[in-house]
mmCIF file of C-alpha atoms and ligand atoms in Angstrom:
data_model
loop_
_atom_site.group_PDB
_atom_site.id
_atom_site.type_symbol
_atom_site.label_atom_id
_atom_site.label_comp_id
_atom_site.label_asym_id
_atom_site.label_seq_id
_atom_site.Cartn_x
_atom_site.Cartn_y
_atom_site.Cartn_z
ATOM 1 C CA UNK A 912 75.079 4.640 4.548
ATOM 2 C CA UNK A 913 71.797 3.480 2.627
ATOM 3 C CA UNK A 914 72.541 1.537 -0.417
ATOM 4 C CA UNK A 915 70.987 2.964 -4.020
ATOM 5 C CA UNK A 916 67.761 2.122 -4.645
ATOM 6 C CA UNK A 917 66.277 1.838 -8.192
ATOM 7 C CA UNK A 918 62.552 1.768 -8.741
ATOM 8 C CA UNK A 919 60.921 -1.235 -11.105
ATOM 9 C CA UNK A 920 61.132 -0.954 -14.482
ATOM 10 C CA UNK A 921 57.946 0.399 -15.764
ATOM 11 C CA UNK A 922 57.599 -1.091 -19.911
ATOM 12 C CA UNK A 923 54.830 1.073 -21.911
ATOM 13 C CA UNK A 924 53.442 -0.734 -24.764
ATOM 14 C CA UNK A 925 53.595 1.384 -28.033
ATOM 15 C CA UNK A 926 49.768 3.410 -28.569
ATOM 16 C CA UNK A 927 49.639 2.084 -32.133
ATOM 17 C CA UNK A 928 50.506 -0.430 -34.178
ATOM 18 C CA UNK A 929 54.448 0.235 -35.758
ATOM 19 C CA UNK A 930 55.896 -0.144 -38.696
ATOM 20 C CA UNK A 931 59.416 -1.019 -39.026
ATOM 21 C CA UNK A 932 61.203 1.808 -40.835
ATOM 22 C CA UNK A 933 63.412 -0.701 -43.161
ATOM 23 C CA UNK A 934 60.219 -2.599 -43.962
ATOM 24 C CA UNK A 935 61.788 -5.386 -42.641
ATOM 25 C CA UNK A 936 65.028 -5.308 -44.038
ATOM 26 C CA UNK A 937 68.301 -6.198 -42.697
ATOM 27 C CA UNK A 938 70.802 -4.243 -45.177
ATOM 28 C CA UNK A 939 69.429 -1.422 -48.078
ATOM 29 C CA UNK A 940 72.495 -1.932 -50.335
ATOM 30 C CA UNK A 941 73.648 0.569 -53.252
ATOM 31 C CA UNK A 942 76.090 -0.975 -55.048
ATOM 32 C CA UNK A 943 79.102 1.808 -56.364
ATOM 33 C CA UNK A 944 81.773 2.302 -58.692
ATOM 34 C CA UNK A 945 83.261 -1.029 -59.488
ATOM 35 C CA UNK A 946 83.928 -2.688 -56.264
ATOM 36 C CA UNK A 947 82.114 -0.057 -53.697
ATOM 37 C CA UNK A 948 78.733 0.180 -51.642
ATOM 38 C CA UNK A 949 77.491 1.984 -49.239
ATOM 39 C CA UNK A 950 74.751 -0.041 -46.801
ATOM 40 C CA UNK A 951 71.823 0.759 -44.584
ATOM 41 C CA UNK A 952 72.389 -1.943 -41.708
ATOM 42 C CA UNK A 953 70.417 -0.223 -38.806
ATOM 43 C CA UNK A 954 68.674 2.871 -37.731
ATOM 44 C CA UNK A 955 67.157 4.756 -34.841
ATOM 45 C CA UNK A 956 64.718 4.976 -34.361
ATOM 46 C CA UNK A 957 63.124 1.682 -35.923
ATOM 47 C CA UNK A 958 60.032 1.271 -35.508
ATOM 48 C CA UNK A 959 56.971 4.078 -35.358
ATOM 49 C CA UNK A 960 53.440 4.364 -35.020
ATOM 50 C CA UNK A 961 51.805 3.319 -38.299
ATOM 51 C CA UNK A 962 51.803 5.870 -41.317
ATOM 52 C CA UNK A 963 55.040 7.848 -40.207
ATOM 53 C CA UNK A 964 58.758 8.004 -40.969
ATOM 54 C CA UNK A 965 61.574 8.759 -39.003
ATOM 55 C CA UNK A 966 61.285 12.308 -39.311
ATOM 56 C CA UNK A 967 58.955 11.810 -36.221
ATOM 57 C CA UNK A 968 62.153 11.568 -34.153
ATOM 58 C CA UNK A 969 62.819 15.217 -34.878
ATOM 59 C CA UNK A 970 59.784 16.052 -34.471
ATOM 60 C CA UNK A 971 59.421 14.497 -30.586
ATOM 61 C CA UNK A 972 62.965 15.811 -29.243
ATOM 62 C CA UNK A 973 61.332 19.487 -30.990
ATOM 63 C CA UNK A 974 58.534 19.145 -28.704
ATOM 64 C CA UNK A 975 60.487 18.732 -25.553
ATOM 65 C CA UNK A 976 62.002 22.266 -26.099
ATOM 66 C CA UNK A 977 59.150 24.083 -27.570
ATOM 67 C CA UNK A 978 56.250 22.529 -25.515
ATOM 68 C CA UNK A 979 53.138 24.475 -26.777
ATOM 69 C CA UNK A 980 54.781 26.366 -28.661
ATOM 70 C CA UNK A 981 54.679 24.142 -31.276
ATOM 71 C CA UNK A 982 50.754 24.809 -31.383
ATOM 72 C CA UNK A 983 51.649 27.707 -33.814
ATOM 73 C CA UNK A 984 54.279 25.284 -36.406
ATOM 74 C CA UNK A 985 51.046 23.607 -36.018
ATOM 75 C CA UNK A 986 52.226 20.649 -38.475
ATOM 76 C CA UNK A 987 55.001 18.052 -38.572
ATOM 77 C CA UNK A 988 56.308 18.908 -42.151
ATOM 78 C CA UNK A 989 56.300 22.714 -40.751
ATOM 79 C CA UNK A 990 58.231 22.243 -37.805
ATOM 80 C CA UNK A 991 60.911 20.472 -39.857
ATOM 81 C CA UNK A 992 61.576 22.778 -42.046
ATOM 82 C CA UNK A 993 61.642 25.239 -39.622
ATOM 83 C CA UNK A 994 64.143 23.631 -37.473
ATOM 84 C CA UNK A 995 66.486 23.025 -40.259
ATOM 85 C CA UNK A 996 66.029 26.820 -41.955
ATOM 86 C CA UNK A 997 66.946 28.194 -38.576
ATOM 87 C CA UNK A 998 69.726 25.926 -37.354
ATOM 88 C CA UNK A 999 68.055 24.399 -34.295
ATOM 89 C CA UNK A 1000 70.471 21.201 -34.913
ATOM 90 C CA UNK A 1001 70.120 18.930 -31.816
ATOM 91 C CA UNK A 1002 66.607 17.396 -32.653
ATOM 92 C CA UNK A 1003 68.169 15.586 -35.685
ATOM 93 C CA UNK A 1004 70.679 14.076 -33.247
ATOM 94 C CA UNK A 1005 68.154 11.881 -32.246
ATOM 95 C CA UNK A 1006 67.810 9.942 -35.106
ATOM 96 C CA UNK A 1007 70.780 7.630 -35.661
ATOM 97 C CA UNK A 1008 71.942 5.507 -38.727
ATOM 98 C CA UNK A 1009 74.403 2.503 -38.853
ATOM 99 C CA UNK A 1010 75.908 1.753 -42.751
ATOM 100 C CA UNK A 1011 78.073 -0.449 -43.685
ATOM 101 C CA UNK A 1012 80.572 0.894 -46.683
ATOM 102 C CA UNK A 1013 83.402 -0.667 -49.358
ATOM 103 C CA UNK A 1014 85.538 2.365 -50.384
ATOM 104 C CA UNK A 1015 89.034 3.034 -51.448
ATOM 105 C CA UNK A 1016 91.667 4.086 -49.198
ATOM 106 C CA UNK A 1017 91.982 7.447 -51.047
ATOM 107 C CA UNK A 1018 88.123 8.451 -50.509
ATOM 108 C CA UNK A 1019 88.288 6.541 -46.586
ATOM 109 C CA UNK A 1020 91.071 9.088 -46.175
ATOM 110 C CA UNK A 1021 88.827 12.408 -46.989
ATOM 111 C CA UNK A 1022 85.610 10.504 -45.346
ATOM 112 C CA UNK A 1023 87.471 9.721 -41.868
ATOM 113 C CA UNK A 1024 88.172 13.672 -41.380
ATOM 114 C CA UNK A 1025 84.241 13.926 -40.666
ATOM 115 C CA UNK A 1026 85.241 13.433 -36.680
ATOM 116 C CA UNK A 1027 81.587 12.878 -34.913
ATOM 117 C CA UNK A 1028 81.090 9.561 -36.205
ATOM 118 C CA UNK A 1029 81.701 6.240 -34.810
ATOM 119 C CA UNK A 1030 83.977 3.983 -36.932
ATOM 120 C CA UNK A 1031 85.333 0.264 -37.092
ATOM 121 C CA UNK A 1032 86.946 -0.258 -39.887
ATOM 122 C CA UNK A 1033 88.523 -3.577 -41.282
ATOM 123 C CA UNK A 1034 91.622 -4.451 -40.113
ATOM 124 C CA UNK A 1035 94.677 -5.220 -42.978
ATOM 125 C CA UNK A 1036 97.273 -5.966 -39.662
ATOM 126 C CA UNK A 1037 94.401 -9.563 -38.953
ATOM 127 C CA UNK A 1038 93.819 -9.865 -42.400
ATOM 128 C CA UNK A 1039 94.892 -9.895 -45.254
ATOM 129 C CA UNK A 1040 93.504 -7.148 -47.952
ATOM 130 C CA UNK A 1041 91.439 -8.520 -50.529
ATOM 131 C CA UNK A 1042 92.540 -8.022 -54.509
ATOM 132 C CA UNK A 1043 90.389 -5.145 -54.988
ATOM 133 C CA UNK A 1044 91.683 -1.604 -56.484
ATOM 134 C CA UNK A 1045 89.249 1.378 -57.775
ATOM 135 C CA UNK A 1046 89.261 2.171 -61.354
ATOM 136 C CA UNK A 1047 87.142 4.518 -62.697
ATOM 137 C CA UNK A 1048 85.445 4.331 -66.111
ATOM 138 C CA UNK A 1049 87.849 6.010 -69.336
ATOM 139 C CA UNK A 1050 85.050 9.040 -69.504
ATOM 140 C CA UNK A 1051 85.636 9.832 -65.623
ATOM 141 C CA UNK A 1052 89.598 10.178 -65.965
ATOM 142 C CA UNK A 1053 89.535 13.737 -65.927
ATOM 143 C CA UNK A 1054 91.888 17.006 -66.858
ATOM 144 C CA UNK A 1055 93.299 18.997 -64.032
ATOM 145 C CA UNK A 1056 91.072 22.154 -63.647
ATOM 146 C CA UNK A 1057 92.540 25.283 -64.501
ATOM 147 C CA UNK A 1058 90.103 26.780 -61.825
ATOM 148 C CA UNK A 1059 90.479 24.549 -59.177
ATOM 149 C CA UNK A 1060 93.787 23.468 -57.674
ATOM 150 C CA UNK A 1061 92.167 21.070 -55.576
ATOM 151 C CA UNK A 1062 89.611 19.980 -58.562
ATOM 152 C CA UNK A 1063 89.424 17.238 -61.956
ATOM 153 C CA UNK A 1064 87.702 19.081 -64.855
ATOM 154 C CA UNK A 1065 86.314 17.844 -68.451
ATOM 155 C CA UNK A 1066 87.727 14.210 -69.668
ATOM 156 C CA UNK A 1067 90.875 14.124 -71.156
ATOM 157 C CA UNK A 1068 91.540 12.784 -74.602
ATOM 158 C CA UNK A 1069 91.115 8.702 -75.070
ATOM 159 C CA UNK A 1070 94.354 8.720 -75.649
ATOM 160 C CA UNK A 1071 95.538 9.644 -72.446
ATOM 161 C CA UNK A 1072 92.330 7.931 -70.621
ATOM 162 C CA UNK A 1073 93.725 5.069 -71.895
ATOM 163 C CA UNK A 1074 97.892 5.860 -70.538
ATOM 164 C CA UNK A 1075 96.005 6.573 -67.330
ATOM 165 C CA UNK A 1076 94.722 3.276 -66.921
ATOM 166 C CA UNK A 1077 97.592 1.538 -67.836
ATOM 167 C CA UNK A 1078 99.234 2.793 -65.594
ATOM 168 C CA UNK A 1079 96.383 1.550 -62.807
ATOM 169 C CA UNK A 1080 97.528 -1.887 -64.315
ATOM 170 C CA UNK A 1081 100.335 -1.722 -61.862
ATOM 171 C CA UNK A 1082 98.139 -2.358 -59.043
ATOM 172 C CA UNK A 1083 98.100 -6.066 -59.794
ATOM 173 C CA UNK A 1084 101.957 -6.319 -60.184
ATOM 174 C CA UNK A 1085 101.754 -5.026 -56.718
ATOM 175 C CA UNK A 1086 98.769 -6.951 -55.651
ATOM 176 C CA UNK A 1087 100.888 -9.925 -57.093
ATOM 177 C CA UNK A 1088 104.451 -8.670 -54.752
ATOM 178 C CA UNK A 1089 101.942 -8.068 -51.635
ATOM 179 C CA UNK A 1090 100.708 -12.058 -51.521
ATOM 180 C CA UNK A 1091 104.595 -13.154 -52.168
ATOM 181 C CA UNK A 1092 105.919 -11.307 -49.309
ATOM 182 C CA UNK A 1093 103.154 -13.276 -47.291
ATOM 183 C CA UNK A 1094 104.009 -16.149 -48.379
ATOM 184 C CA UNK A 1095 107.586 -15.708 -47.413
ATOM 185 C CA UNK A 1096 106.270 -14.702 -44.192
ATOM 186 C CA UNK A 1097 106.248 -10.671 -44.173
ATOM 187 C CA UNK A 1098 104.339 -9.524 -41.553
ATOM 188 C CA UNK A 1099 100.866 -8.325 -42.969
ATOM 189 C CA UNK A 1100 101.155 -5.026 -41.221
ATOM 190 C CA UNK A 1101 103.825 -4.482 -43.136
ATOM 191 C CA UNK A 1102 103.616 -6.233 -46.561
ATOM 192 C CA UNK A 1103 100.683 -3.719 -46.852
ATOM 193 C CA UNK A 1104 101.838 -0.658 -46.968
ATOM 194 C CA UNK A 1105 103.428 -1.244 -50.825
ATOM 195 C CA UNK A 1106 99.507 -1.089 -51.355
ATOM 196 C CA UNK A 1107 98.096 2.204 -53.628
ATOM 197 C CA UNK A 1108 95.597 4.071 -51.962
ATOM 198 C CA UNK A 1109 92.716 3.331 -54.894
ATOM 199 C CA UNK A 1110 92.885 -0.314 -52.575
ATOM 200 C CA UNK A 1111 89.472 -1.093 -50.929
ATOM 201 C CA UNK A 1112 89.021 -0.960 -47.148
ATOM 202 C CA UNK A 1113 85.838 -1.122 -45.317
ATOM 203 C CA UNK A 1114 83.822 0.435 -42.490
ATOM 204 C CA UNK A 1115 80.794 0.242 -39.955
ATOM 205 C CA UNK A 1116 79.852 4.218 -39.612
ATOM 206 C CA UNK A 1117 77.675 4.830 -37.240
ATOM 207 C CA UNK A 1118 76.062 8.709 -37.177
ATOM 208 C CA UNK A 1119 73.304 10.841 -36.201
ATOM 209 C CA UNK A 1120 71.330 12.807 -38.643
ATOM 210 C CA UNK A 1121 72.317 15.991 -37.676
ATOM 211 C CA UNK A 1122 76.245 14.926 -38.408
ATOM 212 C CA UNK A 1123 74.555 12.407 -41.891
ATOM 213 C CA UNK A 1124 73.858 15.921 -43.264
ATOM 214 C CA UNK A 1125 76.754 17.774 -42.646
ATOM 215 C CA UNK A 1126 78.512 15.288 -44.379
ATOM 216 C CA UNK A 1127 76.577 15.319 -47.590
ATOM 217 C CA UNK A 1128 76.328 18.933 -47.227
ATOM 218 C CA UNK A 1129 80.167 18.817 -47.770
ATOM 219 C CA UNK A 1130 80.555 15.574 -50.229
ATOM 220 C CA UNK A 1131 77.440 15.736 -52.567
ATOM 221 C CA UNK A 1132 78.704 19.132 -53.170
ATOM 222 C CA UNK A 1133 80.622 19.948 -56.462
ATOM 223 C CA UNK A 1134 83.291 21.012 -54.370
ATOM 224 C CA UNK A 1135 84.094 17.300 -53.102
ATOM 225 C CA UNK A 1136 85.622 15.060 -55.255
ATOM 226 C CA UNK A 1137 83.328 13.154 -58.139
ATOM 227 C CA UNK A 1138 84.247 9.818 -56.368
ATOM 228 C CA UNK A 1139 83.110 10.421 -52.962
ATOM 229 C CA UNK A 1140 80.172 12.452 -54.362
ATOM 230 C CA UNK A 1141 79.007 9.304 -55.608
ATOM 231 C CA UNK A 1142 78.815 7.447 -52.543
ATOM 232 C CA UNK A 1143 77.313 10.801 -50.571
ATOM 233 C CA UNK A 1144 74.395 10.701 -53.407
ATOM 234 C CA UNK A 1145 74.556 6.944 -52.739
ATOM 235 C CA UNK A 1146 73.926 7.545 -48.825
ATOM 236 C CA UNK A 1147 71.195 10.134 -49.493
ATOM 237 C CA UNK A 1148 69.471 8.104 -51.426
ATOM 238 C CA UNK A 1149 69.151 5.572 -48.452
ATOM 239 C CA UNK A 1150 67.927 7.475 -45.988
ATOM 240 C CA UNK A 1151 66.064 9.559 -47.794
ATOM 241 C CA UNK A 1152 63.146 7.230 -47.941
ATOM 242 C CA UNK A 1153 63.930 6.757 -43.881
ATOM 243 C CA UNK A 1154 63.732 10.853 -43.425
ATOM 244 C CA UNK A 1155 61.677 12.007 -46.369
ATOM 245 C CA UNK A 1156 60.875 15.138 -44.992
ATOM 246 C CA UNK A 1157 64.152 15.796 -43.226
ATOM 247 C CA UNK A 1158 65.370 15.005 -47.023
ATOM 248 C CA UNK A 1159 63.647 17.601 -48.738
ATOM 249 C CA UNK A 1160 63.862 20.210 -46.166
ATOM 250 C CA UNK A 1161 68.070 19.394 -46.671
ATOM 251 C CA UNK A 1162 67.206 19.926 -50.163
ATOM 252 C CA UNK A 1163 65.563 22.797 -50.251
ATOM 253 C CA UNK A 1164 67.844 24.895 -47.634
ATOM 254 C CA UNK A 1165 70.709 23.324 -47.875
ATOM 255 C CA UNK A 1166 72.318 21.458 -50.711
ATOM 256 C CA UNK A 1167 70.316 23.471 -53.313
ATOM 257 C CA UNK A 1168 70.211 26.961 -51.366
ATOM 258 C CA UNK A 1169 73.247 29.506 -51.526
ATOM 259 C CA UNK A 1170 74.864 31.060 -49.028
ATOM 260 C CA UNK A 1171 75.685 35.185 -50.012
ATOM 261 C CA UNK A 1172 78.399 36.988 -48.253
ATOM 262 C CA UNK A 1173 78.142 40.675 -46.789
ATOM 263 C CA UNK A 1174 79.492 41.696 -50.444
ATOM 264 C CA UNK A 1175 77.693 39.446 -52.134
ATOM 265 C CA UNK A 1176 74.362 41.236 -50.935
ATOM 266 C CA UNK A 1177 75.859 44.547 -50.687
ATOM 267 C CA UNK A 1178 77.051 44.171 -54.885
ATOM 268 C CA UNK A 1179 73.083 42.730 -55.314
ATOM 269 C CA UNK A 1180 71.818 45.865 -53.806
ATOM 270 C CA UNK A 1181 73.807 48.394 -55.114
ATOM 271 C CA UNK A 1182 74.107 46.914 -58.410
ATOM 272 C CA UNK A 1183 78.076 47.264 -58.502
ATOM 273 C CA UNK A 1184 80.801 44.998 -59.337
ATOM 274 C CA UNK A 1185 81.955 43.054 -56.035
ATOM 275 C CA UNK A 1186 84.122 45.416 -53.778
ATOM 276 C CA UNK A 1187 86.939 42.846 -53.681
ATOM 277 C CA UNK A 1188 90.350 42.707 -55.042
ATOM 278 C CA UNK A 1189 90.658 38.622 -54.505
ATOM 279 C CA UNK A 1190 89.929 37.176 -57.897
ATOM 280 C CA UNK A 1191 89.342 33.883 -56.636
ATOM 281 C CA UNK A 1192 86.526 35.694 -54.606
ATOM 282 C CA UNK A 1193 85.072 37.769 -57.559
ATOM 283 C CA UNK A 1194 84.922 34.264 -59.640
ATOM 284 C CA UNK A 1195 83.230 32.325 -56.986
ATOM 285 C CA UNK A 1196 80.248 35.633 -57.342
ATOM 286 C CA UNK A 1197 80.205 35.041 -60.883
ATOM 287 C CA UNK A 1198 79.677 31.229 -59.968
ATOM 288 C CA UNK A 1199 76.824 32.197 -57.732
ATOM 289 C CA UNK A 1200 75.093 34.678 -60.014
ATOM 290 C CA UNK A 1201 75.048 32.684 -63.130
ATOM 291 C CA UNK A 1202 73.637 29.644 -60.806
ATOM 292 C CA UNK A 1203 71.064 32.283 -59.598
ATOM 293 C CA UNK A 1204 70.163 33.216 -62.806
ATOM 294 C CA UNK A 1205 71.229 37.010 -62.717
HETATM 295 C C1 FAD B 2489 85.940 20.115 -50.721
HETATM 296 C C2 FAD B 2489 86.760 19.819 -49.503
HETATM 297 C C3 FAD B 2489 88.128 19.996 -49.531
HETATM 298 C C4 FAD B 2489 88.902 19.712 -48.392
HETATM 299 N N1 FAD B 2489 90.258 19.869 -48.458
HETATM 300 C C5 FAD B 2489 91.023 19.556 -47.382
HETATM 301 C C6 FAD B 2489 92.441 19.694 -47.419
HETATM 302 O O1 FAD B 2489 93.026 20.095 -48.425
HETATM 303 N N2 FAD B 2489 93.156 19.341 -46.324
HETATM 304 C C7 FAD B 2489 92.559 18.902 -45.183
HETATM 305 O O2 FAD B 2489 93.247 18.624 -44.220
HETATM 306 N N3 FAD B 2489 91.217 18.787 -45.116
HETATM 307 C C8 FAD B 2489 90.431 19.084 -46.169
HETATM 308 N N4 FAD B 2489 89.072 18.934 -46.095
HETATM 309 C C9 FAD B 2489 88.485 18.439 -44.852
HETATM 310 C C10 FAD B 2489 87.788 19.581 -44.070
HETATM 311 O O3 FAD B 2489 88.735 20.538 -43.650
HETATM 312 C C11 FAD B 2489 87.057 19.005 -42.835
HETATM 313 O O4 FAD B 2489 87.996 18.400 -41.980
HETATM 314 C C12 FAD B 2489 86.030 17.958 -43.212
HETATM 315 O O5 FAD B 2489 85.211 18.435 -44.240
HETATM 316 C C13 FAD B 2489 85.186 17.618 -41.990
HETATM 317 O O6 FAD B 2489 84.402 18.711 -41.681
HETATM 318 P P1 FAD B 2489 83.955 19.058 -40.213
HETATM 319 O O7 FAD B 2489 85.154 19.325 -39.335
HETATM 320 O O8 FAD B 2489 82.942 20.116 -40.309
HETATM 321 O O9 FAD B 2489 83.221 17.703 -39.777
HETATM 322 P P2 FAD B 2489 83.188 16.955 -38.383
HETATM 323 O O10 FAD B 2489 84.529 16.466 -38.001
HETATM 324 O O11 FAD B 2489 82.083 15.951 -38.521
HETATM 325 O O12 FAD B 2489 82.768 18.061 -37.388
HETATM 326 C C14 FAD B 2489 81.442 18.528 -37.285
HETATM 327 C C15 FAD B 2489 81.427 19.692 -36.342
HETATM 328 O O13 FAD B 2489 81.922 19.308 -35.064
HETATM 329 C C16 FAD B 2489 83.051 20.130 -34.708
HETATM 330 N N5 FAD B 2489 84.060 19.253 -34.110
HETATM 331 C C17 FAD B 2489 84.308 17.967 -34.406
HETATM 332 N N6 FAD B 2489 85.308 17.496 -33.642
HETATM 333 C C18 FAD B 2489 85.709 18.513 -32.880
HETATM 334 C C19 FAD B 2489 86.705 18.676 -31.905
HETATM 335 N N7 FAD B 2489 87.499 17.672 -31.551
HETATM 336 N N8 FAD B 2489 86.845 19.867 -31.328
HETATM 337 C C20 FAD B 2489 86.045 20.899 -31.665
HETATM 338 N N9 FAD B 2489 85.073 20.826 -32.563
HETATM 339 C C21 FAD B 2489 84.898 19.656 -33.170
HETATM 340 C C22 FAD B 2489 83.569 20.709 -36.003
HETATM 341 O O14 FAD B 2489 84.220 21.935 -35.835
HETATM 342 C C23 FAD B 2489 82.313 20.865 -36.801
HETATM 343 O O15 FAD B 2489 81.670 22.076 -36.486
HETATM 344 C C24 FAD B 2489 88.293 19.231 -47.211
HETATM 345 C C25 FAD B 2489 86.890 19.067 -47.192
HETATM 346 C C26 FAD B 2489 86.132 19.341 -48.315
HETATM 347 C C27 FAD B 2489 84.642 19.123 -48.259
#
């Protein structure tokens, strides 16, 4: 039987100088809400040639599958924006990001349900969970929509902003019960779970761009909930400088575009109300038009 053989490793030097696409930089920190972040820690790819981003990632796995082709997107910025207007998803799996983020339990809960990243997240069985609860500012205490069953609104009175947060006082009652039961020797798997969910936990999530901007497709929109939004708009605005063309082309097709339905053109075109009986569906047409402009 002849054994494996595997040829000498053959190292090509880079054709130009690089640049390192954190400039150097071991963490790009945003700082959010009152305890939160959300962290740059790595990327991939790191360094390229002198006088590009990482957009030119996309741009090499494009090549691969086009080939000449590519002669008639005959620019970098083109191709792009092409690939991302028509869906062609997989070159943006090539470039990878690594961030470190401080979040309550409550937004960890809706972030984890985004399935094709890879998460290690702190441990409150090995340690214990530091004093550290989320909560938000008086003027973002907010009214149940009317709307919206799943969505806040306008601010409610001061008067109840301020019942609200008293009532986020309890936390460090609770806080206070959690360390006592350690002390008397409570198992920390289980002295935690008297925690609230507004108590920080912590992650490494590690994902490719492709998966990056599904994500803040669904949580920078006005959809998601304001907290998470804010550290979506937090994460975009780290790799934004990493992708910048990848960024606007996102921009421009995605987070700022609209998507129409069959009746949606079909009321456009014949200039008739929408041919729908589901109310929730003719207000989210009036949404559309008056962000349109019609
Ligand atoms: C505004 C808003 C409200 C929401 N409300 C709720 C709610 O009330 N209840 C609730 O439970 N969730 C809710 N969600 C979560 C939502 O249903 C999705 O789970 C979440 O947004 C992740 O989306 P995703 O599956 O596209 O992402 P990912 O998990 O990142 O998946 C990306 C893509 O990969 C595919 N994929 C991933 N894993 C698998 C797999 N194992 N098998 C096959 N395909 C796979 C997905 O289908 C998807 O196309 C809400 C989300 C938003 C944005």
């Amino acid at each position: 039987m002849p054994e494996p053989t595997v040829n000498p490793i053959e190292r090509k030097p880079f054709e130009s100088a690089v640049t390192d696409v954190m400039q150097g930089a071991s963490r790009w920190e945003v700082k959010v809400h009152d305890h939160g972040l959300v962290a740059l820690v790595d990327v991939m790819p790191r360094l390229v040639a002198n006088g590009q981003t990482a957009d030119a990632a996309v741009v090499q796995a494009a090549r691969v599958s086009y080939g000449q082709g590519t002669k008639k997107i005959n620019e970098d910025r083109g191709l792009i924006r092409y690939l991302l207007r028509h869906r062609h998803t997989t070159p943006f799996e090539m470039i990878e990001f690594k961030f470190h983020v401080v979040m309550p339990i409550f937004i960890a809960r809706q972030w984890i349900r985004h399935r094709t990243a890879n998460v290690n997240e702190y441990s409150a069985r090995y340690s214990v969970v530091p004093d550290r609860f989320y909560v938000p500012s008086a003027d973002a205490v907010r009214k149940q929509s009317e709307t919206n069953r799943q969505g806040g609104d306008a601010p409610v009175d001061a008067a109840t902003a301020e019942d609200f947060l008293k009532y986020l006082d309890h936390c460090q009652t609770q806080y206070a019960e959690y360390e006592r039961l350690l002390e008397r020797g409570v198992s920390r798997e289980l002295a935690r779970i008297g925690l609230p969910v507004n108590v920080y936990t912590e992650w490494y999530w590690k994902c490719d761009l492709h998966n990056v901007l599904r994500f803040l497709s669904l949580r920078m929109d006005e959809h998601a909930q304001l907290e998470i939004r804010d550290y979506a708009y937090a994460m975009f605005a780290l790799i934004q400088p990493i992708v910048p063309v990848t960024a606007e082309a996102f921009m421009d097709y995605d987070l700022g575009g609209e998507h129409l339905t069959r009746l949606e053109i079909e009321a456009l075109r014949s200039k008739q109300p929408l041919a729908s009986e589901n109310k929730r569906e003719q207000a989210e047409w009036e949404t559309k038009k008056a962000r349109m402009g019609l």
